[in-house]
XYZ file of C-alpha atoms in Angstrom:
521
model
C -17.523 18.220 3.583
C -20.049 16.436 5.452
C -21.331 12.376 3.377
C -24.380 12.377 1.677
C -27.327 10.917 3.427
C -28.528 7.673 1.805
C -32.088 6.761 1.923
C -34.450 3.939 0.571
C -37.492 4.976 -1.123
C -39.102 4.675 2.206
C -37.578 7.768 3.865
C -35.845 4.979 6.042
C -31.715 6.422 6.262
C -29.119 3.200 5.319
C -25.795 3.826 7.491
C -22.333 3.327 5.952
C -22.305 0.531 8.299
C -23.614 -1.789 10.592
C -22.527 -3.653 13.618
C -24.646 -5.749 16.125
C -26.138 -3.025 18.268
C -26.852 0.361 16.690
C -24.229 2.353 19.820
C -21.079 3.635 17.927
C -19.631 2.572 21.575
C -20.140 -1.068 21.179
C -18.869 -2.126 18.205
C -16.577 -5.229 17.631
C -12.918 -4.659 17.219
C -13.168 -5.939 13.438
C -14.074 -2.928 11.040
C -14.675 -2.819 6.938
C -11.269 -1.018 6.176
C -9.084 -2.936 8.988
C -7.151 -6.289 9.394
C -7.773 -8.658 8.639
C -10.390 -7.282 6.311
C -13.326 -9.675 6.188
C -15.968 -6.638 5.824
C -13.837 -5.100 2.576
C -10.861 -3.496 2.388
C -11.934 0.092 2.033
C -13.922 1.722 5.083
C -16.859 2.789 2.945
C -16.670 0.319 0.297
C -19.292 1.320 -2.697
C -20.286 4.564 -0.962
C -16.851 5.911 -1.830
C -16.168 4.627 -5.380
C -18.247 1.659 -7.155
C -16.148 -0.870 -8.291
C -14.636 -0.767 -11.922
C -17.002 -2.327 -14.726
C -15.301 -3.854 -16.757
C -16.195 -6.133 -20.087
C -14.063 -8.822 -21.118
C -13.548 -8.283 -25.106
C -11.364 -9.045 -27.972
C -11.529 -10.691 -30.690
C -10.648 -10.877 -34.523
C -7.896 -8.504 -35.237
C -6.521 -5.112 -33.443
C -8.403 -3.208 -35.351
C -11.907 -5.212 -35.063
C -11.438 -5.001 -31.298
C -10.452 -1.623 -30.947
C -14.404 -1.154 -32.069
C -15.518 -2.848 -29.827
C -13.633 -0.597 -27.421
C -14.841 2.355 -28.309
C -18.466 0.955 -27.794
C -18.163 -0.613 -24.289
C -16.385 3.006 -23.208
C -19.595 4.855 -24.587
C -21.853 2.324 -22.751
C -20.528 3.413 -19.524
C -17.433 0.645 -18.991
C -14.778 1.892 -16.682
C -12.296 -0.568 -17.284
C -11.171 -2.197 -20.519
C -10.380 -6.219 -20.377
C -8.313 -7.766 -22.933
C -8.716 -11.449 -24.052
C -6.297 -12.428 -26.552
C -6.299 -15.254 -28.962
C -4.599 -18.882 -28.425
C -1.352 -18.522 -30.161
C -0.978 -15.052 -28.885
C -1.111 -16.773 -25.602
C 1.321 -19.373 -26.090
C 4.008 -17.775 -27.840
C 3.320 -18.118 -31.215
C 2.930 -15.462 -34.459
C -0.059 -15.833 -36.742
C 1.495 -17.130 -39.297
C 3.123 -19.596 -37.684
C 2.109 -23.393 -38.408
C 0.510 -24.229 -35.264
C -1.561 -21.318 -35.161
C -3.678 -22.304 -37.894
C -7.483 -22.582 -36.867
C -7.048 -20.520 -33.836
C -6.260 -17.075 -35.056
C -8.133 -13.899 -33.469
C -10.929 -16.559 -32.387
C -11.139 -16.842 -28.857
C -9.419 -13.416 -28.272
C -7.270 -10.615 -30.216
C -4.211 -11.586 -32.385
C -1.717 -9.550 -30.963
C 1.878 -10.405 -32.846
C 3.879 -7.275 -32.659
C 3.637 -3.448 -31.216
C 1.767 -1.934 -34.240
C -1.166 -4.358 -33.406
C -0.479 -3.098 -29.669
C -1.046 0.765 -31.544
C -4.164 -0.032 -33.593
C -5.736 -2.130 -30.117
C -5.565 0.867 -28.797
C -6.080 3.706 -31.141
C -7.320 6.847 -30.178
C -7.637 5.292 -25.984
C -5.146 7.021 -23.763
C -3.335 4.853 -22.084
C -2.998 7.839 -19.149
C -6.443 7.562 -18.783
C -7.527 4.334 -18.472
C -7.078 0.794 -16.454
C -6.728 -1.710 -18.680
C -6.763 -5.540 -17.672
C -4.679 -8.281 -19.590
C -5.883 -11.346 -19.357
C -2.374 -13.232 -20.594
C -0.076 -15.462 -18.657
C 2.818 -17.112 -20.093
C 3.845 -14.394 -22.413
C 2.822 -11.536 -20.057
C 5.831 -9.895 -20.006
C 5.720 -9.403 -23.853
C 2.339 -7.961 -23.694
C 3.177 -5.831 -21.024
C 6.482 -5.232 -23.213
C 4.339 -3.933 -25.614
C 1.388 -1.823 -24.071
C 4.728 -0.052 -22.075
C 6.225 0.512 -25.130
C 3.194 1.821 -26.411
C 2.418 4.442 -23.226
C 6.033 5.489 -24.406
C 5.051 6.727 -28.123
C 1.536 8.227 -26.954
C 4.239 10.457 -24.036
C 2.349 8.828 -20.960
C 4.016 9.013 -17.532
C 4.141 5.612 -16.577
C 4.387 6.547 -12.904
C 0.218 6.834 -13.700
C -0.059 4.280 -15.980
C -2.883 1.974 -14.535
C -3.722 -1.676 -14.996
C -3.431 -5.584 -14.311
C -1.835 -8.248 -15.941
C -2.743 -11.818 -15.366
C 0.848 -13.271 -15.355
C -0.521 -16.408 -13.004
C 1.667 -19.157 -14.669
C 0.970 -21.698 -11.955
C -2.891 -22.037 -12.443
C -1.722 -22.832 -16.222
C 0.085 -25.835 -14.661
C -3.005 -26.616 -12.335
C -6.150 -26.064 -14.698
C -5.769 -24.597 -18.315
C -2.776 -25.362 -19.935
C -1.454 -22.665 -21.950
C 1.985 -22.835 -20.666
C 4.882 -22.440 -22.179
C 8.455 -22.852 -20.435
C 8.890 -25.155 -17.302
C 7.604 -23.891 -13.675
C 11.332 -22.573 -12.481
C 11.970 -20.071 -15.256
C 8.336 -19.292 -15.746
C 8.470 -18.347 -12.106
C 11.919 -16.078 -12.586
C 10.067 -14.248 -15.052
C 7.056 -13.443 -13.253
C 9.681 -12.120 -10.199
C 11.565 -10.329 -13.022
C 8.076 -8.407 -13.768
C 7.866 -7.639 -10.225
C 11.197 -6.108 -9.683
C 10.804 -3.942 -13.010
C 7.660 -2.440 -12.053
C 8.206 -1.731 -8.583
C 10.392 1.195 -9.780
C 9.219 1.560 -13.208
C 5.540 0.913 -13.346
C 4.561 1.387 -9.535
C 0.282 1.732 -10.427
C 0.228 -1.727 -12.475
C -1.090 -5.008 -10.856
C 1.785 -7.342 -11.434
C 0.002 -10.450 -11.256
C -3.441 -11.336 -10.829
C -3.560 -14.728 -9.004
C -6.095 -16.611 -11.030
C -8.686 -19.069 -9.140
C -11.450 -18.113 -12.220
C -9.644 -20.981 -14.352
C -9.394 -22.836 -11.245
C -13.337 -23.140 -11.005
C -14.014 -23.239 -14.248
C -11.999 -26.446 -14.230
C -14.461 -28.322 -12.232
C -13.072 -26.872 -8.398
C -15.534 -26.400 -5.655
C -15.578 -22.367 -4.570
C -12.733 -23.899 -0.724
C -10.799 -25.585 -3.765
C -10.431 -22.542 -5.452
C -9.735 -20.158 -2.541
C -7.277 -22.411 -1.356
C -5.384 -23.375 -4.229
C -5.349 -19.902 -5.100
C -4.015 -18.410 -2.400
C -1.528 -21.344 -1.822
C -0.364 -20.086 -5.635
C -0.082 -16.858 -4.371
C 1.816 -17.534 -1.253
C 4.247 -19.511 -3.599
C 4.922 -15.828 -5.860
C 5.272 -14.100 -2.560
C 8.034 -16.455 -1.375
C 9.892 -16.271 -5.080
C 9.978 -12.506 -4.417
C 11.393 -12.764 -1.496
C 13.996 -15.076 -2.455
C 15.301 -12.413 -4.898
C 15.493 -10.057 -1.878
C 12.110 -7.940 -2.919
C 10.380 -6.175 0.178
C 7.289 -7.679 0.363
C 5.806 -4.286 1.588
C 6.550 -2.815 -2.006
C 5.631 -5.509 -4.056
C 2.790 -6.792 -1.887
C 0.840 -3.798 -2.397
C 0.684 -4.830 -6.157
C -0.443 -8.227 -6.346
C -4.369 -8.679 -7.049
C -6.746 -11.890 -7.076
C -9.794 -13.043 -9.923
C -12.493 -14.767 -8.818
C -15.232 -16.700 -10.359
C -18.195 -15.884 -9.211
C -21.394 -19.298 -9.266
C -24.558 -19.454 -8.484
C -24.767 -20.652 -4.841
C -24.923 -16.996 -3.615
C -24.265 -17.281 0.151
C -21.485 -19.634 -0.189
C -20.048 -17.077 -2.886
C -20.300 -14.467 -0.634
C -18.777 -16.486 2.412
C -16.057 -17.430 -0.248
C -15.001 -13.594 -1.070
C -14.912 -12.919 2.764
C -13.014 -15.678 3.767
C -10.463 -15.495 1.219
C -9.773 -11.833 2.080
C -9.264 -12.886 5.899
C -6.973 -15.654 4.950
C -4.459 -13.528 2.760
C -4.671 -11.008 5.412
C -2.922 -13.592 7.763
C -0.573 -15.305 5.036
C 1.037 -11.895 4.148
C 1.014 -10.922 7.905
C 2.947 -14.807 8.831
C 5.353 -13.941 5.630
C 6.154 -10.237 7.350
C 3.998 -8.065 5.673
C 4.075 -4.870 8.315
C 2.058 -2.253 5.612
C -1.678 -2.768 5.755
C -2.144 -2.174 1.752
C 0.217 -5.090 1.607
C -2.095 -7.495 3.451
C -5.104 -6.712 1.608
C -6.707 -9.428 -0.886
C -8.271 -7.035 -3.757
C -9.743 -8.813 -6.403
C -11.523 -9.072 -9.101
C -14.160 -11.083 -10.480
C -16.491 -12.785 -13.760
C -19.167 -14.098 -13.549
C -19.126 -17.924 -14.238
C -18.806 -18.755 -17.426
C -19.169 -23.048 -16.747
C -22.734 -21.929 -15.536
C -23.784 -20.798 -18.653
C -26.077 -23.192 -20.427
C -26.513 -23.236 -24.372
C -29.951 -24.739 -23.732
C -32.431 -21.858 -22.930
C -29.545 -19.293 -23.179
C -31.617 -16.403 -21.961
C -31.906 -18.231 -18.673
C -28.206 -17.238 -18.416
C -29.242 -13.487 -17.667
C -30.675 -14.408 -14.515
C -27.746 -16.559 -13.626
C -25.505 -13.689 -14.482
C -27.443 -11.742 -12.199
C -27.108 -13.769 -9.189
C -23.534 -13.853 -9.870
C -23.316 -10.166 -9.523
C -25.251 -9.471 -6.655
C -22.488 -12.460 -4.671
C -19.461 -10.589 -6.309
C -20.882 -7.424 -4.946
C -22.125 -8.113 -1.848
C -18.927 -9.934 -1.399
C -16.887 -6.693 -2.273
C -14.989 -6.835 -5.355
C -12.900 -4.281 -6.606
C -13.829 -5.056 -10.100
C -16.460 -6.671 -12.403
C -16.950 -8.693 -15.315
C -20.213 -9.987 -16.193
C -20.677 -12.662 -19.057
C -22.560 -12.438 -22.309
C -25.892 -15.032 -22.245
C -24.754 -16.275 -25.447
C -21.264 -17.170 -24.439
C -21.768 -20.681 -24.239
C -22.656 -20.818 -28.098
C -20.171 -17.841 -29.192
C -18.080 -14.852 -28.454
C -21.087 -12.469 -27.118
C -22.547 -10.187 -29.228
C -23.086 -6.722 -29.104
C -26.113 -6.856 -27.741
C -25.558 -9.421 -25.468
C -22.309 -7.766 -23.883
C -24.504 -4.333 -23.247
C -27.058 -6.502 -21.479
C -24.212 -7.881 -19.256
C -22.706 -4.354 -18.568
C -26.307 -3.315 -17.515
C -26.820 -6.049 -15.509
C -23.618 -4.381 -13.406
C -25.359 -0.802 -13.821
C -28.988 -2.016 -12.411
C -27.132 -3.745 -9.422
C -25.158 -0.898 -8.500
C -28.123 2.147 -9.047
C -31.086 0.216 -8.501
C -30.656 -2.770 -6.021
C -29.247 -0.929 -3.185
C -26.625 -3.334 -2.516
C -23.891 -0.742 -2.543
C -25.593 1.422 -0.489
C -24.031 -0.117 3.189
C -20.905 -1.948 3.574
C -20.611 -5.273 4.017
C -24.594 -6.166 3.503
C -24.739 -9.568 4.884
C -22.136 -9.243 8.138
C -24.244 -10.237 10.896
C -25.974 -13.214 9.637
C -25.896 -16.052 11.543
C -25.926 -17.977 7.792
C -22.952 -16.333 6.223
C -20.978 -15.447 9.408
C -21.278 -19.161 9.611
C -20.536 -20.387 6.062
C -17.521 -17.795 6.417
C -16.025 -19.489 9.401
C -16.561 -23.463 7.431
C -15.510 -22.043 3.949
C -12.319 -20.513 5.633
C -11.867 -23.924 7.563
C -11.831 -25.969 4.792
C -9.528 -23.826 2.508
C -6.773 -24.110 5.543
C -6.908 -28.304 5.668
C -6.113 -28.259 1.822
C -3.263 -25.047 1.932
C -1.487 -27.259 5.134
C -1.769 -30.342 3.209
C 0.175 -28.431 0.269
C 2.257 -27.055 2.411
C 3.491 -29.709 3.893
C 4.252 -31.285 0.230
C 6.679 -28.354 0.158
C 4.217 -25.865 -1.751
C 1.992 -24.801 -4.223
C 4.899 -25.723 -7.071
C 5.433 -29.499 -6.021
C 1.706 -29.875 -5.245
C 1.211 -29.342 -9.222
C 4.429 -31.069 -10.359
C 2.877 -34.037 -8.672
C -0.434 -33.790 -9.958
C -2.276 -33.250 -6.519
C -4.317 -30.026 -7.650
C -5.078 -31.509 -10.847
C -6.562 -34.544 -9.153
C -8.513 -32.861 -6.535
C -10.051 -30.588 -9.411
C -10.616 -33.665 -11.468
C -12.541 -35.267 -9.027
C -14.964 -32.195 -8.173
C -15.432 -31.803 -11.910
C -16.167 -35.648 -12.130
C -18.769 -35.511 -8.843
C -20.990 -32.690 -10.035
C -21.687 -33.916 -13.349
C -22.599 -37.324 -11.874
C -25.133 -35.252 -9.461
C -26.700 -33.319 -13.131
C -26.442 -36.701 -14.598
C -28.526 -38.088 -11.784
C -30.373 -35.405 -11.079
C -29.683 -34.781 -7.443
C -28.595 -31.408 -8.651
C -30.762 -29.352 -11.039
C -29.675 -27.423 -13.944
C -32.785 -25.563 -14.886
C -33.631 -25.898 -18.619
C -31.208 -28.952 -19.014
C -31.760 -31.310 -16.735
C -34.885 -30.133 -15.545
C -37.877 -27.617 -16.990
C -36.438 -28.612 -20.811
C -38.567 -27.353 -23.682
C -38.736 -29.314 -26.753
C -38.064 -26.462 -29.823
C -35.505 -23.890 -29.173
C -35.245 -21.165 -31.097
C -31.744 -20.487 -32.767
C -30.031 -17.302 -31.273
C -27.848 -15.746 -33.242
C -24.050 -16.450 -32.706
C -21.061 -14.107 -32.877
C -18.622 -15.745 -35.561
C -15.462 -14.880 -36.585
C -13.784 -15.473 -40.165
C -11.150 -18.063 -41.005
C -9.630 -15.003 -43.171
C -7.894 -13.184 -40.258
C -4.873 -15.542 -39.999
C -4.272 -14.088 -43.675
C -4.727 -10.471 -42.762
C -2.440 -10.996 -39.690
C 0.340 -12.923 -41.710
C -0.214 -10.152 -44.129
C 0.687 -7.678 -41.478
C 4.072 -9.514 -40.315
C 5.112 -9.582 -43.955
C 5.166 -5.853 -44.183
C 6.520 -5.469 -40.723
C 9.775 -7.851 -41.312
C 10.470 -6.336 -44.567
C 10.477 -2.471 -43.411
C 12.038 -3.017 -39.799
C 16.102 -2.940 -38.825
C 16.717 -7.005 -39.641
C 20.427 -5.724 -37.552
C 18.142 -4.001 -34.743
C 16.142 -7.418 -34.116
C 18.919 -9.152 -33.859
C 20.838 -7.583 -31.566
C 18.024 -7.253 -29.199
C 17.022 -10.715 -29.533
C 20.763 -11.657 -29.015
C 20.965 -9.594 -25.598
C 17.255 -11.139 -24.182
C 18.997 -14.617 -24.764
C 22.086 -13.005 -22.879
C 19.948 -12.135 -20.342
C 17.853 -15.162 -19.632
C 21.392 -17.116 -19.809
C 22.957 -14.514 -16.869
C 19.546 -13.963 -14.795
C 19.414 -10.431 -15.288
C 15.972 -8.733 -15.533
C 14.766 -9.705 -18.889
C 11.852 -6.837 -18.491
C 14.138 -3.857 -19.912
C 15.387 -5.859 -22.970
C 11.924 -7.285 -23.854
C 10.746 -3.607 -23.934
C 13.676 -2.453 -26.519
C 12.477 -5.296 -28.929
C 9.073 -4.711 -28.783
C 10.086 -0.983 -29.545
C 12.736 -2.160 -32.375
C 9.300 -4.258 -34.100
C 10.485 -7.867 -32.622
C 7.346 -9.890 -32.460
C 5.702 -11.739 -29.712
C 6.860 -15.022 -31.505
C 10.274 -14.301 -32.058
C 10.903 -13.269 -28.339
C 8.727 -16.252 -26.884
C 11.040 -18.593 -29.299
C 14.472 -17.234 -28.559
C 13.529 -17.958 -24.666
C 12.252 -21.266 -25.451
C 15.835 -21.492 -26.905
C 16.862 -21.076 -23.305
C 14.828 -22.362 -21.253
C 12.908 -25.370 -22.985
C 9.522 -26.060 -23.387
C 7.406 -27.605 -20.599
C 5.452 -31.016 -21.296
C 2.900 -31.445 -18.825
């Protein structure tokens, strides 16, 4: 079957791709689809398949979310994105002490594998991707949504998605670790192993430079301590004897995408270039195993709470670089998330932000848009430059892990954060509605807000759960996860029996911090 012709509005035919001079008999050696993958790492890019829209949601309880769901998946979404609340994060239950104040507010509260069931009610797992954004208790969630694909009768051989599991960017930039960087980093190898036979569809990591950037990073910082994290998981596989080939094939990035759009887009291509040659150097031989796919939100730092709406344009511009960059997936922020959780409204305005780019701009319409520019061939080239000095100097401090144990990343971040505020503060760089074209009398917009009551409904929920489960059954399969840990077998398969014999996500979190301690920072 012959491609469908694409034309602008002009009658003028766009070509799947372009190269410096128009004869198919001159074209340079480097092509979208090919090592080491600077024009996109599928040979048609968006003419083929779009990428996946996805909307970042959760909040409140399982059942609150699950709404929300059901919405974004009738407004066109492709792809569902979890965010889950802080002590679901860190290892904690809902009714534990420490979770007071924080429970289903900045995400879901996910405690055991009924909450898992009424997350997703009535969503077949089969049929769609769903993205995780979770990191030191990944496994557990994973533990769970597995578990889950089990009752509904899926075959997990198609069961699609991504979990974040990036523990060292926790270290680096946000902080919601739990156990110290060895184990942390057996566990994420343990995931690995389990789903290369098990779950061979999911994305066993996504390596994380979003929280990178939004910790004050310039976009080479964040390439390059990214991919230096990456590099770091690649060489733990391998350790355990894993064939990078397999596992390779499974590992995806998130980006952040700003507001500097050709630097963005220099950014995307670079990076993909780079991995291309790290996986190659570490003896990647399978071409799927050398390409950087990735996905990406939109900035969430950018946003402004002064003149909020302004954030829609920002959002926008952040698209158009993710896209023109080539990203396999999207997320694009609410413009009231830098007051609230977004609201309805505001999340449907995001996802059609991602619609109008990809039917109405044209920017899918060729691959690659802005190859050939002497600009962005040229920022590519300096971006990619600059991210090697920083990965050498980590390297030679013996890696990624030892460059955050002695606080280098941290610094570096610190003191990009620290130099762009002084330039808003002294207005060599403009923030428009806050440090520049400010209006007197805003008018309030309405916030999303979420009641204090659901840490009661939650502990509610684990009451009746402990009282109607197998107290002998949680036991024993808490007993043989500790058993595990202590021995170094995979703790994947006995996570998955006690999230399937009701354990919750606090009670397997704390028998492992039993084991393995508790890091400080």
């Amino acid at each position: 079957m012959s491609e469908k012709k694409i034309f602008t509005d002009s009658g003028i035919e766009i070509r799947k791709v372009y190269y410096p001079t128009p004869d198919s008999t001159n074209q340079p050696t480097e092509q979208p689809g090919q090592f080491p993958y600077t024009r996109g790492v599928q040979p048609d890019m968006y003419r083929g398949k779009l990428w996946t829209m996805r909307q970042y949601a959760g909040f409140s309880t399982a059942e609150e979310s699950n709404k929300r769901y059901h919405y974004l998946l009738s407004q066109g979404v492709m792809g569902l994105s979890v965010a889950f609340d802080l002590p679901t994060q860190i290892g904690y239950d809902s009714d534990h002490e420490l979770a007071e104040g924080e429970v289903g507010k900045v995400g879901v509260a996910i405690d055991s594998l009924e909450d898992m069931e009424l997350l997703f009610k009535d969503i077949t797992l089969e049929q769609v991707s769903t993205s995780m954004t979770i990191n030191a208790t990944g496994f557990i969630l994973l533990a769970f949504y597995v578990a889950l694909a089990k009752k509904q009768g899926a075959d997990l051989s198609k069961i699609n998605g991504t979990i974040q599991n990036d523990i060292l960017k926790e270290y680096a930039a946000r902080g919601t670790y739990i156990y110290p960087p060895k184990p942390s980093m057996r566990i994420i190898t343990d995931i690995f192993e389990w789903c290369s036979s098990e779950l061979p569809k999911w994305n066993t990591i996504s390596i994380s430079g979003y929280h990178i950037r939004e910790a004050g990073s310039t976009a080479v910082q964040e390439i390059a301590f990214t991919l230096s994290n990456g590099k770091a998981y690649v060489e733990a596989a391998q350790a355990k004897g894993m064939d990078i080939n397999v596992f390779g094939k499974r590992l995806s990035f998130f980006f952040n995408a700003h507001n500097n759009l050709f630097e963005e887009v220099a950014k995307f291509r670079s990076a993909r270039r780079m991995w291309a040659t790290i996986m190659k150097n570490l003896g990647a031989t399978d071409e799927k195993a050398m390409m950087l796919r990735f996905h990406t939100q939109t900035g969430g730092a950018t946003l402004t709470a002064q003149q909020p709406l302004n954030n829609i344009s920002r959002v926008t511009i952040q698209t158009l670089a993710a896209v023109l960059g080539g990203t396999q997936s999207l997320h694009t922020n609410g413009y009231d998330e830098a007051l609230s959780l977004p609201t309805e409204e505001a999340a449907r305005i995001a996802l059609r932000t991602q619609q109008i780019v990809a039917f109405e701009s044209g920017a899918p319409d060729t691959v690659d848009p802005l190859a050939g520019s002497y600009f962005v061939e040229s920022m590519t080239d300096e971006v990619e430059q600059k991210a090697w000095e920083l990965i050498n100097r980590i390297d030679a401090m013996g890696g990624s892990v030892s460059a955050i144990e002695s606080g280098f990343m941290q610094d570096e971040i610190a003191r990009s954060a620290y130099e762009y505020q002084r330039n808003i503060e002294s207005g060599d760089k403009i923030i428009v509605g806050v440090n520049k074209f400010t209006i007197d009398k805003e008018n309030p917009i309405p916030g999303f807000k979420i009641d204090d009551s659901i840490r009661t409904l939650q502990a509610e929920k684990l009451q009746k759960l402990r009282s109607k489960r197998s107290a002998k059954n949680v036991d024993r399969c808490l007993n043989q996860i500790v058993v595990a840990a202590k021995e170094g077998s995979n703790l994947m398969p006995h996570v998955i029996e006690a999230a399937e014999n009701l354990c919750t996500l606090g009670e397997i979190a704390g028998v492992l911090r039993g084991v393995f301690g508790e890091y400080k920072g």
